[in-house]
Short mmCIF file of C-alpha atoms in Angstrom, two decimals:
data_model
loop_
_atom_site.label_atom_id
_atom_site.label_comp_id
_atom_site.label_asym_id
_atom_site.label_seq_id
_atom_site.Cartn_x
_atom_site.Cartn_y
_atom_site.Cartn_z
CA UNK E 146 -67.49 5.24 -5.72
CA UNK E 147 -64.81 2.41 -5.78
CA UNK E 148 -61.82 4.56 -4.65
CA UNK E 149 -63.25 5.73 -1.64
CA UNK E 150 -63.72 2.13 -0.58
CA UNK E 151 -60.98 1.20 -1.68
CA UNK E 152 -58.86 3.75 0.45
CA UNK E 153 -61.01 2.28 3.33
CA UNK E 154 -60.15 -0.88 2.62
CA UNK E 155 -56.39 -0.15 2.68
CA UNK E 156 -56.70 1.98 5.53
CA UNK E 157 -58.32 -1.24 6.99
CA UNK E 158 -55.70 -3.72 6.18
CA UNK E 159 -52.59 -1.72 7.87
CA UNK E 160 -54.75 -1.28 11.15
CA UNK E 161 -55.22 -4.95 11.02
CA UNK E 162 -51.41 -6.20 10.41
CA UNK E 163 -50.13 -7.87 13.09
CA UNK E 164 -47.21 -6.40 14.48
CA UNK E 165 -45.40 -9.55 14.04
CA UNK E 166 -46.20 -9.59 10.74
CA UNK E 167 -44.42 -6.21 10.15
CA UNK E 168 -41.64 -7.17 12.35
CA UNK E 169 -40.63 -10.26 10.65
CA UNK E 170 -39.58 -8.81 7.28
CA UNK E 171 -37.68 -5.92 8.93
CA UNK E 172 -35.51 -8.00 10.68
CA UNK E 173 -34.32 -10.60 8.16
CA UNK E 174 -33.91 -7.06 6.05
CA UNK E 175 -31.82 -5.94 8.96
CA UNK E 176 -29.60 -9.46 9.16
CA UNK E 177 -28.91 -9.24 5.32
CA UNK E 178 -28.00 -5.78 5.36
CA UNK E 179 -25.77 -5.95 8.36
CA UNK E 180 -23.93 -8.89 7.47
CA UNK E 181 -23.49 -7.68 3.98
CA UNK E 182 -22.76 -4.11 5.51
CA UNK E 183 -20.09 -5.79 7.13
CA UNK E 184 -18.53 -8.18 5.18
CA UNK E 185 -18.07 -5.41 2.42
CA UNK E 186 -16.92 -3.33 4.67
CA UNK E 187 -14.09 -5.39 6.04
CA UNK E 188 -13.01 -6.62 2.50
CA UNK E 189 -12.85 -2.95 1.11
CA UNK E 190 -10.52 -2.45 4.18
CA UNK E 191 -8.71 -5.10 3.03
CA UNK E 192 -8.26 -2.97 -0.46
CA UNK E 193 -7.28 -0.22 1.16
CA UNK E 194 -10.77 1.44 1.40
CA UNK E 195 -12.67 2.86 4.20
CA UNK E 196 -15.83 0.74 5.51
CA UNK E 197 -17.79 2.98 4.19
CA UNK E 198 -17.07 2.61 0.68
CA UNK E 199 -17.98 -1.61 1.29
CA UNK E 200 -21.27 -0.26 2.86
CA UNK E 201 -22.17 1.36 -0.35
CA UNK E 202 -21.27 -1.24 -2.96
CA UNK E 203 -23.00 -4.23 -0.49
CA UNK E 204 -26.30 -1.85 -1.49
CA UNK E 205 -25.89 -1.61 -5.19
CA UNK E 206 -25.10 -5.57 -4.77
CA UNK E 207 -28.10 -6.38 -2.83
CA UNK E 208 -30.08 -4.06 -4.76
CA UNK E 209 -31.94 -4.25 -8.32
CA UNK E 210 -28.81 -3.32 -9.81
CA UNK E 211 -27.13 -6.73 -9.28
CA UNK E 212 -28.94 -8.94 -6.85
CA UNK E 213 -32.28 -7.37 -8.57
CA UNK E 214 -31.44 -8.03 -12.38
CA UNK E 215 -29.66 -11.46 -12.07
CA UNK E 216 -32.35 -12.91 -9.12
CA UNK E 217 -35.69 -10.89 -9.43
CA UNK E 218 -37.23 -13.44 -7.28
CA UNK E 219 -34.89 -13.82 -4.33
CA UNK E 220 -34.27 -9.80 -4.65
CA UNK E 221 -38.67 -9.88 -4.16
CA UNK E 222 -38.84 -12.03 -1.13
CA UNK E 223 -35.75 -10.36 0.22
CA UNK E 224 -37.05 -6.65 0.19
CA UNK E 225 -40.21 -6.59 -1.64
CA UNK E 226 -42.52 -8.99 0.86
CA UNK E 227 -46.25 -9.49 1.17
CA UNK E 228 -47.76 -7.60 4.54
CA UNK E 229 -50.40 -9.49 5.29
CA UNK E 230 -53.42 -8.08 3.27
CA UNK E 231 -51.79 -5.12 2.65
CA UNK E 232 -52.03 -4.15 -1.02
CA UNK E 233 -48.06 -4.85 -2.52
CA UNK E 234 -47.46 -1.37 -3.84
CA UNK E 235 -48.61 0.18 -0.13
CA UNK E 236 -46.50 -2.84 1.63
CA UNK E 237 -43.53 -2.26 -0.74
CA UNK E 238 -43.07 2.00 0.25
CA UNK E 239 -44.03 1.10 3.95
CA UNK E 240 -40.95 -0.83 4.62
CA UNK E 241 -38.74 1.46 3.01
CA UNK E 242 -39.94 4.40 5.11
CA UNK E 243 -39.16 2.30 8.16
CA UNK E 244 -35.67 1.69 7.05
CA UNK E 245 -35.18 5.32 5.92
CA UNK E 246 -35.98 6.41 9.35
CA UNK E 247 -33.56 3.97 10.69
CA UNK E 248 -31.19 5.54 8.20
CA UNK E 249 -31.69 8.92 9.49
CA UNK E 250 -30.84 8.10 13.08
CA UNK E 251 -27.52 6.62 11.98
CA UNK E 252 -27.08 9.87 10.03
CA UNK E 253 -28.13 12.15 12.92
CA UNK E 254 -25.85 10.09 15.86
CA UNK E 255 -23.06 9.85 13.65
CA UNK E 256 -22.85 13.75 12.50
CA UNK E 257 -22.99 14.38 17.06
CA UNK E 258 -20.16 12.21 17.20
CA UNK E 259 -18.37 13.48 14.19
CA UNK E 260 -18.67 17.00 15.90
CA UNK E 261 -17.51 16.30 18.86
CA UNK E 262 -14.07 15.58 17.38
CA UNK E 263 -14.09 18.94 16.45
CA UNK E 264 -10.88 21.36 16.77
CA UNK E 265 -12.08 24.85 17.70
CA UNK E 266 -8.36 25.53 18.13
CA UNK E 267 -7.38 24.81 14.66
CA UNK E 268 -10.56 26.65 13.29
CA UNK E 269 -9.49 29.70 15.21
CA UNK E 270 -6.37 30.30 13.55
CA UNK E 271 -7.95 29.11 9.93
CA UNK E 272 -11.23 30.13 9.99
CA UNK E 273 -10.95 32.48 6.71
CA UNK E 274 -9.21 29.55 5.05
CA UNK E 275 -11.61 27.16 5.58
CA UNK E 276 -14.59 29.92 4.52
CA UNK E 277 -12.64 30.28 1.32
CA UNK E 278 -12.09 26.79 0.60
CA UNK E 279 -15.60 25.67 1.19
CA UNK E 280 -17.03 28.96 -0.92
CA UNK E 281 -14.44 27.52 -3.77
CA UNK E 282 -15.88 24.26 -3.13
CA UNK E 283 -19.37 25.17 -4.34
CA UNK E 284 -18.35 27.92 -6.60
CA UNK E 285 -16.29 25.77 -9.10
CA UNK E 286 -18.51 22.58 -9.31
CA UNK E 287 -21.33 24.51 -9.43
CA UNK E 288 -20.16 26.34 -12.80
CA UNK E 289 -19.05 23.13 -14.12
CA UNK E 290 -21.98 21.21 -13.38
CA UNK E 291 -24.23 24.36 -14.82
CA UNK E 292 -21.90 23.94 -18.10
CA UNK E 293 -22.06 20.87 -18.49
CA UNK E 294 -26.09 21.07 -18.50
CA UNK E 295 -26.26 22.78 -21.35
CA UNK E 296 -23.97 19.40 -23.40
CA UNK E 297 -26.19 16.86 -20.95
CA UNK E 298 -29.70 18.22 -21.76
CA UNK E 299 -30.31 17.01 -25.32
CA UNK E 300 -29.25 13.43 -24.77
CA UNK E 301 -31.85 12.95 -21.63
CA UNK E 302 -35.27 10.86 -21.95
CA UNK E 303 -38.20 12.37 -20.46
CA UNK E 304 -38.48 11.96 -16.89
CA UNK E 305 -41.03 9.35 -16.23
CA UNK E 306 -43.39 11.31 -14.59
CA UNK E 307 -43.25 15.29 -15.26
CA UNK E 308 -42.26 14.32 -18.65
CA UNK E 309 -39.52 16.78 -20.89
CA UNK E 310 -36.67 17.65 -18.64
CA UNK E 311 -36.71 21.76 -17.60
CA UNK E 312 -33.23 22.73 -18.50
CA UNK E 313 -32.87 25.68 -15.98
CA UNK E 314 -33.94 22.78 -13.34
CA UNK E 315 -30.99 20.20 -14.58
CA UNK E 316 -28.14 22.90 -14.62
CA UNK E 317 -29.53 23.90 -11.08
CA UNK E 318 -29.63 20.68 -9.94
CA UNK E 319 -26.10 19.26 -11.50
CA UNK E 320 -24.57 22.25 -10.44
CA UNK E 321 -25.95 21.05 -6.72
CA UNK E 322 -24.81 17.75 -6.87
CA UNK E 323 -21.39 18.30 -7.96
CA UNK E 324 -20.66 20.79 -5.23
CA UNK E 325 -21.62 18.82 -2.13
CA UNK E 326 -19.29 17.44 0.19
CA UNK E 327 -20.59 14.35 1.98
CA UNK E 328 -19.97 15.10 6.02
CA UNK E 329 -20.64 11.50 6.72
CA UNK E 330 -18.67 9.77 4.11
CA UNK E 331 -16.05 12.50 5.05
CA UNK E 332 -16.39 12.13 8.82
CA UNK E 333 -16.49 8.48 8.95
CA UNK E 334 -13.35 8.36 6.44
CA UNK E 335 -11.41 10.90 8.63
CA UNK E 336 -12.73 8.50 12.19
CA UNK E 337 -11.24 5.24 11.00
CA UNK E 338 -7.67 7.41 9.69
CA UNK E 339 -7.75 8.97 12.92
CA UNK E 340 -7.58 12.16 11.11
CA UNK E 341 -10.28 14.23 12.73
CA UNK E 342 -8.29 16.21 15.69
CA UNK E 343 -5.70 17.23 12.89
CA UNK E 344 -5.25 20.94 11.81
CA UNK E 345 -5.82 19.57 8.14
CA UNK E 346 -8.78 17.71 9.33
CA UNK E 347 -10.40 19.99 11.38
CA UNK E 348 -10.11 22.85 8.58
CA UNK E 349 -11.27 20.60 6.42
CA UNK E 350 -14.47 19.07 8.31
CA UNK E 351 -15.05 22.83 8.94
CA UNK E 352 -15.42 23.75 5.11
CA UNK E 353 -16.94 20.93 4.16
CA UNK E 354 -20.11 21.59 7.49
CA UNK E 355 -20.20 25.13 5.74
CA UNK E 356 -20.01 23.61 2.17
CA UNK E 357 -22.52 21.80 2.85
CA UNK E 358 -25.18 24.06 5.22
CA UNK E 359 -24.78 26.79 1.68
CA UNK E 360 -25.34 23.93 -0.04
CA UNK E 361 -28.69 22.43 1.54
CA UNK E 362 -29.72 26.30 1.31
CA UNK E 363 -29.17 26.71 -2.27
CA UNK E 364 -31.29 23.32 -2.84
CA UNK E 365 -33.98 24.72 -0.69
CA UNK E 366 -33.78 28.04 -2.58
CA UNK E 367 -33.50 25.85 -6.54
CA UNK E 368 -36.28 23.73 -5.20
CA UNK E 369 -38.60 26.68 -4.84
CA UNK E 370 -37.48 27.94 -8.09
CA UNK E 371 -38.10 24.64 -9.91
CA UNK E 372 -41.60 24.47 -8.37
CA UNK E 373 -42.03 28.08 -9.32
CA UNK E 374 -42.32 29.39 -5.99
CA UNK E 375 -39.28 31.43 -5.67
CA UNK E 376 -39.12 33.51 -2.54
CA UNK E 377 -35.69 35.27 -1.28
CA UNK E 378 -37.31 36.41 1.64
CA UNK E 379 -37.86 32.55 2.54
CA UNK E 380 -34.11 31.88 2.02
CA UNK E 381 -33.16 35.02 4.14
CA UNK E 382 -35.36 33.25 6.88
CA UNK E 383 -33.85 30.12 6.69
CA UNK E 384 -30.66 32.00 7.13
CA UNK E 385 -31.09 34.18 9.88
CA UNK E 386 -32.88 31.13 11.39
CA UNK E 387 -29.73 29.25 11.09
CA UNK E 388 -27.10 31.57 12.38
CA UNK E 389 -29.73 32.46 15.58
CA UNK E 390 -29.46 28.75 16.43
CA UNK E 391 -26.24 28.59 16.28
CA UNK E 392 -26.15 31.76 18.98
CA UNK E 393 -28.23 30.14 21.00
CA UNK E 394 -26.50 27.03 20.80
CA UNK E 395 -23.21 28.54 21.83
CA UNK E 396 -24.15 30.97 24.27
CA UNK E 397 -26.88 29.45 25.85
CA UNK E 398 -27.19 25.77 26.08
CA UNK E 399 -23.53 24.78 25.34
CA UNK E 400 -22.94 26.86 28.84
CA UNK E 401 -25.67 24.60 30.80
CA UNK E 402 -24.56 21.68 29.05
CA UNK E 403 -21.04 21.69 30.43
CA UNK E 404 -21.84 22.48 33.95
CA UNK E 405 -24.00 19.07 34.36
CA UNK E 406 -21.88 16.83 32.46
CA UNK E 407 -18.90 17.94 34.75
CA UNK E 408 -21.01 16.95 37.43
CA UNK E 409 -22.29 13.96 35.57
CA UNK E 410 -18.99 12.47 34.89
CA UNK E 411 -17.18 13.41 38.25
CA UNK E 412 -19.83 11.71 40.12
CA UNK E 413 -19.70 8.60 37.85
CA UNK E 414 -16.02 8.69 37.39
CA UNK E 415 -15.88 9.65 34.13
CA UNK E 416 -18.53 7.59 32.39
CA UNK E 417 -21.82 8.44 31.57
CA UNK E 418 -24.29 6.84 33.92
CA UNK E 419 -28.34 5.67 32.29
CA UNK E 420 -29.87 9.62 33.26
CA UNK E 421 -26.78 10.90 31.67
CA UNK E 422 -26.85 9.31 28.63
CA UNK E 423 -30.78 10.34 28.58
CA UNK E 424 -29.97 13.54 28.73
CA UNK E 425 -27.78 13.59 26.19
CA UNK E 426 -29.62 11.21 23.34
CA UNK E 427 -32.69 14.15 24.32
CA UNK E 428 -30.08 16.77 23.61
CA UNK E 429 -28.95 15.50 20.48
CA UNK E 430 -32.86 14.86 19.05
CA UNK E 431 -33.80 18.37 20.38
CA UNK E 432 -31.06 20.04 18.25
CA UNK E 433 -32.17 17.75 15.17
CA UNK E 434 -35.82 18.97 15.96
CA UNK E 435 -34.82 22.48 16.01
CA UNK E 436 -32.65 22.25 12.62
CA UNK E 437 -35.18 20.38 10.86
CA UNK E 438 -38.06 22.64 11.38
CA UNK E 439 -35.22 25.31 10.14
CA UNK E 440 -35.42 23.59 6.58
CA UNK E 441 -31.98 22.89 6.70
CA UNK E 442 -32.45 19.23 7.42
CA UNK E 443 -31.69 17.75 11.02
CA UNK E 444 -28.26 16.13 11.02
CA UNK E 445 -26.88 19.78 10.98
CA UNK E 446 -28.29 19.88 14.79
CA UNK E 447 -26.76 17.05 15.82
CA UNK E 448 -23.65 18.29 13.94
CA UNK E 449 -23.41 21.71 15.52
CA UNK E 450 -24.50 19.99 19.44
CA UNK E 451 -21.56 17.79 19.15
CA UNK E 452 -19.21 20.86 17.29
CA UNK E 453 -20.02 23.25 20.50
CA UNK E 454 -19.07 20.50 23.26
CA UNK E 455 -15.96 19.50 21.67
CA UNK E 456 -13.80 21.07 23.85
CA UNK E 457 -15.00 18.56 26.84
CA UNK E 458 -12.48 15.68 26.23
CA UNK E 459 -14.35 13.47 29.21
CA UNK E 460 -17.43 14.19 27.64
CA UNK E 461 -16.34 12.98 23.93
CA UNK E 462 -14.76 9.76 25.43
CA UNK E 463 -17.74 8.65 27.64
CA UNK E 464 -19.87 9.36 24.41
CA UNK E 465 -17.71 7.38 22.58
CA UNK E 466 -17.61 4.18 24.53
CA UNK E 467 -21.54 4.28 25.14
CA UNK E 468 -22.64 5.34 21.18
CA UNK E 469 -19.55 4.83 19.02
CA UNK E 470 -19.76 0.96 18.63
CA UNK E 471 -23.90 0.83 17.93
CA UNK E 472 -23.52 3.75 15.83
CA UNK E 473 -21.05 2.22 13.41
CA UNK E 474 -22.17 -1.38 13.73
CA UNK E 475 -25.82 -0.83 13.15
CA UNK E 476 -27.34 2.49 12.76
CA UNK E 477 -24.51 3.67 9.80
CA UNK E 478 -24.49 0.09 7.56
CA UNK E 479 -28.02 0.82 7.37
CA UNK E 480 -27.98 4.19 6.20
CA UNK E 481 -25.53 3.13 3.98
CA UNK E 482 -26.10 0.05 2.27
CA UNK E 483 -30.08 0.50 2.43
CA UNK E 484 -29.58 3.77 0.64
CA UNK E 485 -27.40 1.67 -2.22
CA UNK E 486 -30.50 -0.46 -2.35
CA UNK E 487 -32.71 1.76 -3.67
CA UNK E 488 -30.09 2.72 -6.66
CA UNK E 489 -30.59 0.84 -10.10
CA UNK E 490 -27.45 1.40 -12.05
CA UNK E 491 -28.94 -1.34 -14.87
CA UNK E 492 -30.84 1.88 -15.97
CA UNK E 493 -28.01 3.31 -17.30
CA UNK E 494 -27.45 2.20 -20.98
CA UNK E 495 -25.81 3.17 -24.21
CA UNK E 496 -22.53 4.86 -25.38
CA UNK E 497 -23.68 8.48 -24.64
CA UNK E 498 -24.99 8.10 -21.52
CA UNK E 499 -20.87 6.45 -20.83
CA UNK E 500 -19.54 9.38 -22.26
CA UNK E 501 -21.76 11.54 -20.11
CA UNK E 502 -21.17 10.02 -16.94
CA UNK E 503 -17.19 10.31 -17.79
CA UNK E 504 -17.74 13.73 -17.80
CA UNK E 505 -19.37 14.25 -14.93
CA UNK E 506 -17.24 12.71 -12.59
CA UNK E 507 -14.30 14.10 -14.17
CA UNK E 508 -15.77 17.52 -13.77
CA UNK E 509 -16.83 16.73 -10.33
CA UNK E 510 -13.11 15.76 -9.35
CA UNK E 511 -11.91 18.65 -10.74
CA UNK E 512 -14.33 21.26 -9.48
CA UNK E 513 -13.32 20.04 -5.89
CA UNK E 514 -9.44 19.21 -6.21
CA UNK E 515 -8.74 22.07 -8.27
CA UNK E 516 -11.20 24.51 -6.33
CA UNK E 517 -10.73 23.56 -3.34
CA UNK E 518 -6.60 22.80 -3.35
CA UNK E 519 -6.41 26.51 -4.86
CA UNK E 520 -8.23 27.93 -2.48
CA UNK E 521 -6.34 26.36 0.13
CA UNK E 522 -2.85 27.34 -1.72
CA UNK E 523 -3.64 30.80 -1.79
CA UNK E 524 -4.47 30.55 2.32
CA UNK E 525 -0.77 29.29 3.06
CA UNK E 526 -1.33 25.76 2.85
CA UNK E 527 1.78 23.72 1.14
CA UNK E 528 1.00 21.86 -2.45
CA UNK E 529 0.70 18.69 -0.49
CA UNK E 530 -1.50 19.72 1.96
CA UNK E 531 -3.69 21.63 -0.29
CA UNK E 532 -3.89 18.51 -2.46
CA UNK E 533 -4.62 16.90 0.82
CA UNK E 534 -7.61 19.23 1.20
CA UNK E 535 -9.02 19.24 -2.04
CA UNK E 536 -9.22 15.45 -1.73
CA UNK E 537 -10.99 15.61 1.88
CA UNK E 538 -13.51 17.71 0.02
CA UNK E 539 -14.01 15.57 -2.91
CA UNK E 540 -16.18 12.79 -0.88
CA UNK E 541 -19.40 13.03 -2.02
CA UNK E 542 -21.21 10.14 -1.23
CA UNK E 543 -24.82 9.93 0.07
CA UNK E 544 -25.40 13.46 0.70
CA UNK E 545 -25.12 14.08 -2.84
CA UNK E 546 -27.52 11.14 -3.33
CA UNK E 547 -30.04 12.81 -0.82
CA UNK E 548 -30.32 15.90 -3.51
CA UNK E 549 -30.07 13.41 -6.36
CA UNK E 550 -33.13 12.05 -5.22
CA UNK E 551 -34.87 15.41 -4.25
CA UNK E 552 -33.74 16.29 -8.41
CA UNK E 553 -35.21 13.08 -9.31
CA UNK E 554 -39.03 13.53 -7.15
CA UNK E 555 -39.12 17.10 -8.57
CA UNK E 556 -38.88 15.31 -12.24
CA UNK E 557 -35.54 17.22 -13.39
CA UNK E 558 -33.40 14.70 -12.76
CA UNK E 559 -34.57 11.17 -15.32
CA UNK E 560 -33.46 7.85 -14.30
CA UNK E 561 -30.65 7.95 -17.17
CA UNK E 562 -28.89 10.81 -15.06
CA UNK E 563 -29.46 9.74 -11.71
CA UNK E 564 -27.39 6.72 -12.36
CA UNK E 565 -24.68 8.92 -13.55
CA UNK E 566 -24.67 10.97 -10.38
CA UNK E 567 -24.63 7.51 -8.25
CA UNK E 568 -21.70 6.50 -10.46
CA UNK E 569 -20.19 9.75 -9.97
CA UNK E 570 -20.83 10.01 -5.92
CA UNK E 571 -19.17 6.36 -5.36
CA UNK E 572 -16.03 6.99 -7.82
CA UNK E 573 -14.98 10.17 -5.81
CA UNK E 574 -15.76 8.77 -2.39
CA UNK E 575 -13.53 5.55 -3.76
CA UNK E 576 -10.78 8.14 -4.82
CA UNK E 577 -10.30 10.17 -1.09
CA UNK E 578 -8.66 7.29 1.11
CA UNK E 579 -5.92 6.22 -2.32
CA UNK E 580 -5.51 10.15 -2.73
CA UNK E 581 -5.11 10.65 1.03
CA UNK E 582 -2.70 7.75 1.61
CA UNK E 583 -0.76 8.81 -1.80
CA UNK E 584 -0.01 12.51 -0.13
CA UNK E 585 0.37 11.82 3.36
CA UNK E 586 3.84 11.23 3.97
CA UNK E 587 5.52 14.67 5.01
CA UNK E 588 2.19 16.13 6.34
CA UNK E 589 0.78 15.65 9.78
CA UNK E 590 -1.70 13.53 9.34
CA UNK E 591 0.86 10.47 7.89
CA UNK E 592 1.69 9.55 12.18
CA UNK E 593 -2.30 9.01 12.63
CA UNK E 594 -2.98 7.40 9.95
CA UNK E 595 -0.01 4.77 10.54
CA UNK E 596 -1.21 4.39 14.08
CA UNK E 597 -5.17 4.22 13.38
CA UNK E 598 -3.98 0.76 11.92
CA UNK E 599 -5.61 1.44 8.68
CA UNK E 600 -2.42 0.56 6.88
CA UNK E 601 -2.08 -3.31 8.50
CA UNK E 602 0.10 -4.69 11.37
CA UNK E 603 3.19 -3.38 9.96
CA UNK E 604 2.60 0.27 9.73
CA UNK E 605 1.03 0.60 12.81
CA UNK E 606 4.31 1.87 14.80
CA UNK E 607 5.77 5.23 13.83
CA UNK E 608 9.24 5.25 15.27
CA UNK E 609 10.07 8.80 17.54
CA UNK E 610 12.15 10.04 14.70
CA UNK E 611 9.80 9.79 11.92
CA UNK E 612 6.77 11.34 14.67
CA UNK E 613 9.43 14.18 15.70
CA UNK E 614 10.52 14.97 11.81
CA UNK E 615 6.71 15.14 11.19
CA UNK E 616 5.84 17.30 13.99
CA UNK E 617 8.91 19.78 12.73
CA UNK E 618 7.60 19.97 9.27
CA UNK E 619 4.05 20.64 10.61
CA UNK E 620 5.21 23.14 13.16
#
């Protein structure tokens, strides 16, 4: 008889917070994360590392893995605070939830934006190489990660809830999270290089959007298998589903879409007035509505909106100067370093769990540079630019984290190997920009990169010559 009170009771106490009450925690959360977001962010540019990369590590920091273990106090009152009369353990997965969500819109705005950089015009002339590189993309990791399964099972604990680790689950699973490219690490990486409009770029972005779409299907698909409910008819759906929407997109609403923005912008000369920008923020959430209830998670709607309107160069620069700065200053650090937050690295202990997590991240690096730079090879791309590629594709970052954690709630991923794949996900994203800057002289995207400013003061003019001899060798 006590638990149904007891559920009333709780019930009770979150209708009674105060909204102020809720509100206060989530903003000093927000200030702490921001600054830190920030501040990371700018010193890993200083290193020669995208903001991104800072973003992540300012999590761990702030996280139980440093801030956590060494403080367990401040780390409490920080991101673990009372609610009132809210029960702790109900107050402590309420806030995260909010945050998540806050996450998530980052995540959706910043894929729109990331695909309206796209180059259709590139794509056209590359499409087949950029199917083949993404298909080697998943194909190699994946039989890596499923080998390595087989060495990795016997040393894992029992996951803390389901119990023995299912080894058909794991080698799923680690296949999974070795062959996913991170479009957000990736597309934020390729913003700040000014990258994105490049033939290398755009072939690139485009392998890694189908990469990653075969590989949110596949963890739909293993996800059903793990939970025993295995239904190929289900993926087929999700399939058809997928390449209908995309149809419609295309055919139907980019069509409408460009007629009133034309309007839009010639009446407002060139920017995007308040109904405008309505329009579009409802256009951007109805595509992530329409993805979502897909299955194949709603970023990919925002993603393909922005891919089909990227053709409409007054359209992508009044987007940029109304969503570009919010986007990357608040929405993305959230995402980001709140995401690191929830990681505990301290979990990962002892010399074979080391060895392990060597391993993976070797094989990970491999599966993608080798995979992916082959595949590219064979489609006419030089050495350098293949190598180019195949580091592109190597960013992992939090998408790989997002089907960590699924691997993790479905108990076939143990706290021992999650940390590894953490480990794993930041060490490649850490290894694109040094890779990237390391190859690009010779290649097309070396006069963007010196002019994005990414390099310092000094490197930010490209004399004519050097632009001319680069455009020669790329044409």
């Amino acid at each position: 008889m006590s638990t149904p009170f007891a559920t009333i009771e709780t019930v009770e106490s979150l209708i009674k917070l105060d909204v102020e009450q809720l509100l206060l925690p989530v903003l000093i959360q927000l200030v702490v994360i921001i600054a830190a977001a920030r501040t990371f962010g700018a010193l890993a540019r200083r290193v020669g590392q995208p903001s991104v990369v800072g973003e992540i590590v300012a999590g761990l920091l702030l996280g139980p893995s440093l801030l956590g273990w060494l403080y367990p106090e401040i780390f409490a009152s920080l991101f673990r605070p009372t609610l009132g009369e809210v029960p702790q353990p109900l107050a402590d997965a309420v806030l995260p939830k909010i945050f998540t969500v806050i996450a998530q819109f980052g995540l959706i705005f910043l894929l729109f934006l990331v695909g309206l950089e796209f180059e259709f015009e590139h794509v056209r002339s590359h499409g087949r190489a950029a199917v083949l590189i993404s298909i080697a993309g998943i194909a190699v990791p994946f039989a890596l990660g499923a080998g390595l399964a087989q060495l990795v099972h016997p040393h894992l604990e029992p996951h803390p809830k389901a119990g023995p680790v299912s080894l058909l689950g794991l080698t799923l699973f680690l296949g999974i999270a070795l062959s996913i490219t991170a479009i957000p690490v990736l597309g934020r990486i390729m913003m700040e290089l000014h990258i994105t409009r490049t033939r290398l770029g755009a072939i690139t972005i485009t392998a890694a959007a189908v990469d990653d779409a075969i590989g949110w299907i596949l963890l739909a698909s293993v996800a059903a298998v793990v939970k025993t409910n295995f239904d190929p008819l289900e993926t087929l759906r999700m399939a058809g589903l997928t390449v209908g929407f995309a149809l419609i997109m295309w055919f139907v609403v980019r069509p409408v879409l460009v007629r009133y923005f034309a309007f839009s912008l010639r009446e407002n000369r060139g920017r995007l007035s308040a109904t405008g920008l309505a329009v579009l923020l409802v256009c951007v959430l109805l595509a992530s509505v329409a993805t979502n209830l897909i299955g194949i998670f709603a970023v990919f709607g925002a993603f393909l909106l922005g891919a089909v309107l990227s053709d409409q160069a007054e359209l992508r620069h009044a987007a940029h100067a109304k969503l570009l700065d919010i986007v990357t200053s608040f929405f993305v650090p959230v995402f980001f370093t709140y995401t690191g937050l929830r990681t505990d690295v301290t979990a990962l202990h002892g010399t074979a769990m080391w060895i392990i997590c060597g391993a993976v991240t070797i094989a990970a690096m491999a599966g993608k540079l080798a995979g992916c730079g082959l595949a590219a090879r064979l489609s006419g791309f030089s050495w350098k630019e293949s190598g180019i590629i195949g580091a592109m594709m190597n960013a992992r970052g939090l998408m790989a984290l997002i089907a960590i954690n699924l691997g993790y709630e479905l108990g076939v991923v143990p706290r021992s190997l999650f940390c590894v794949l953490v480990i794993m996900a930041l060490v490649t994203t850490i290894l694109t920009t040094p890779l990237l800057l390391w190859l690009r002289k010779g290649t097309e995207i070396e006069e963007p990169i010196a002019r994005s400013g990414f390099l310092g003061a000094n490197f930010t003019a490209v004399t004519t010559e050097d632009a001319e001899k680069t455009q020669s060798a790329v044409g």
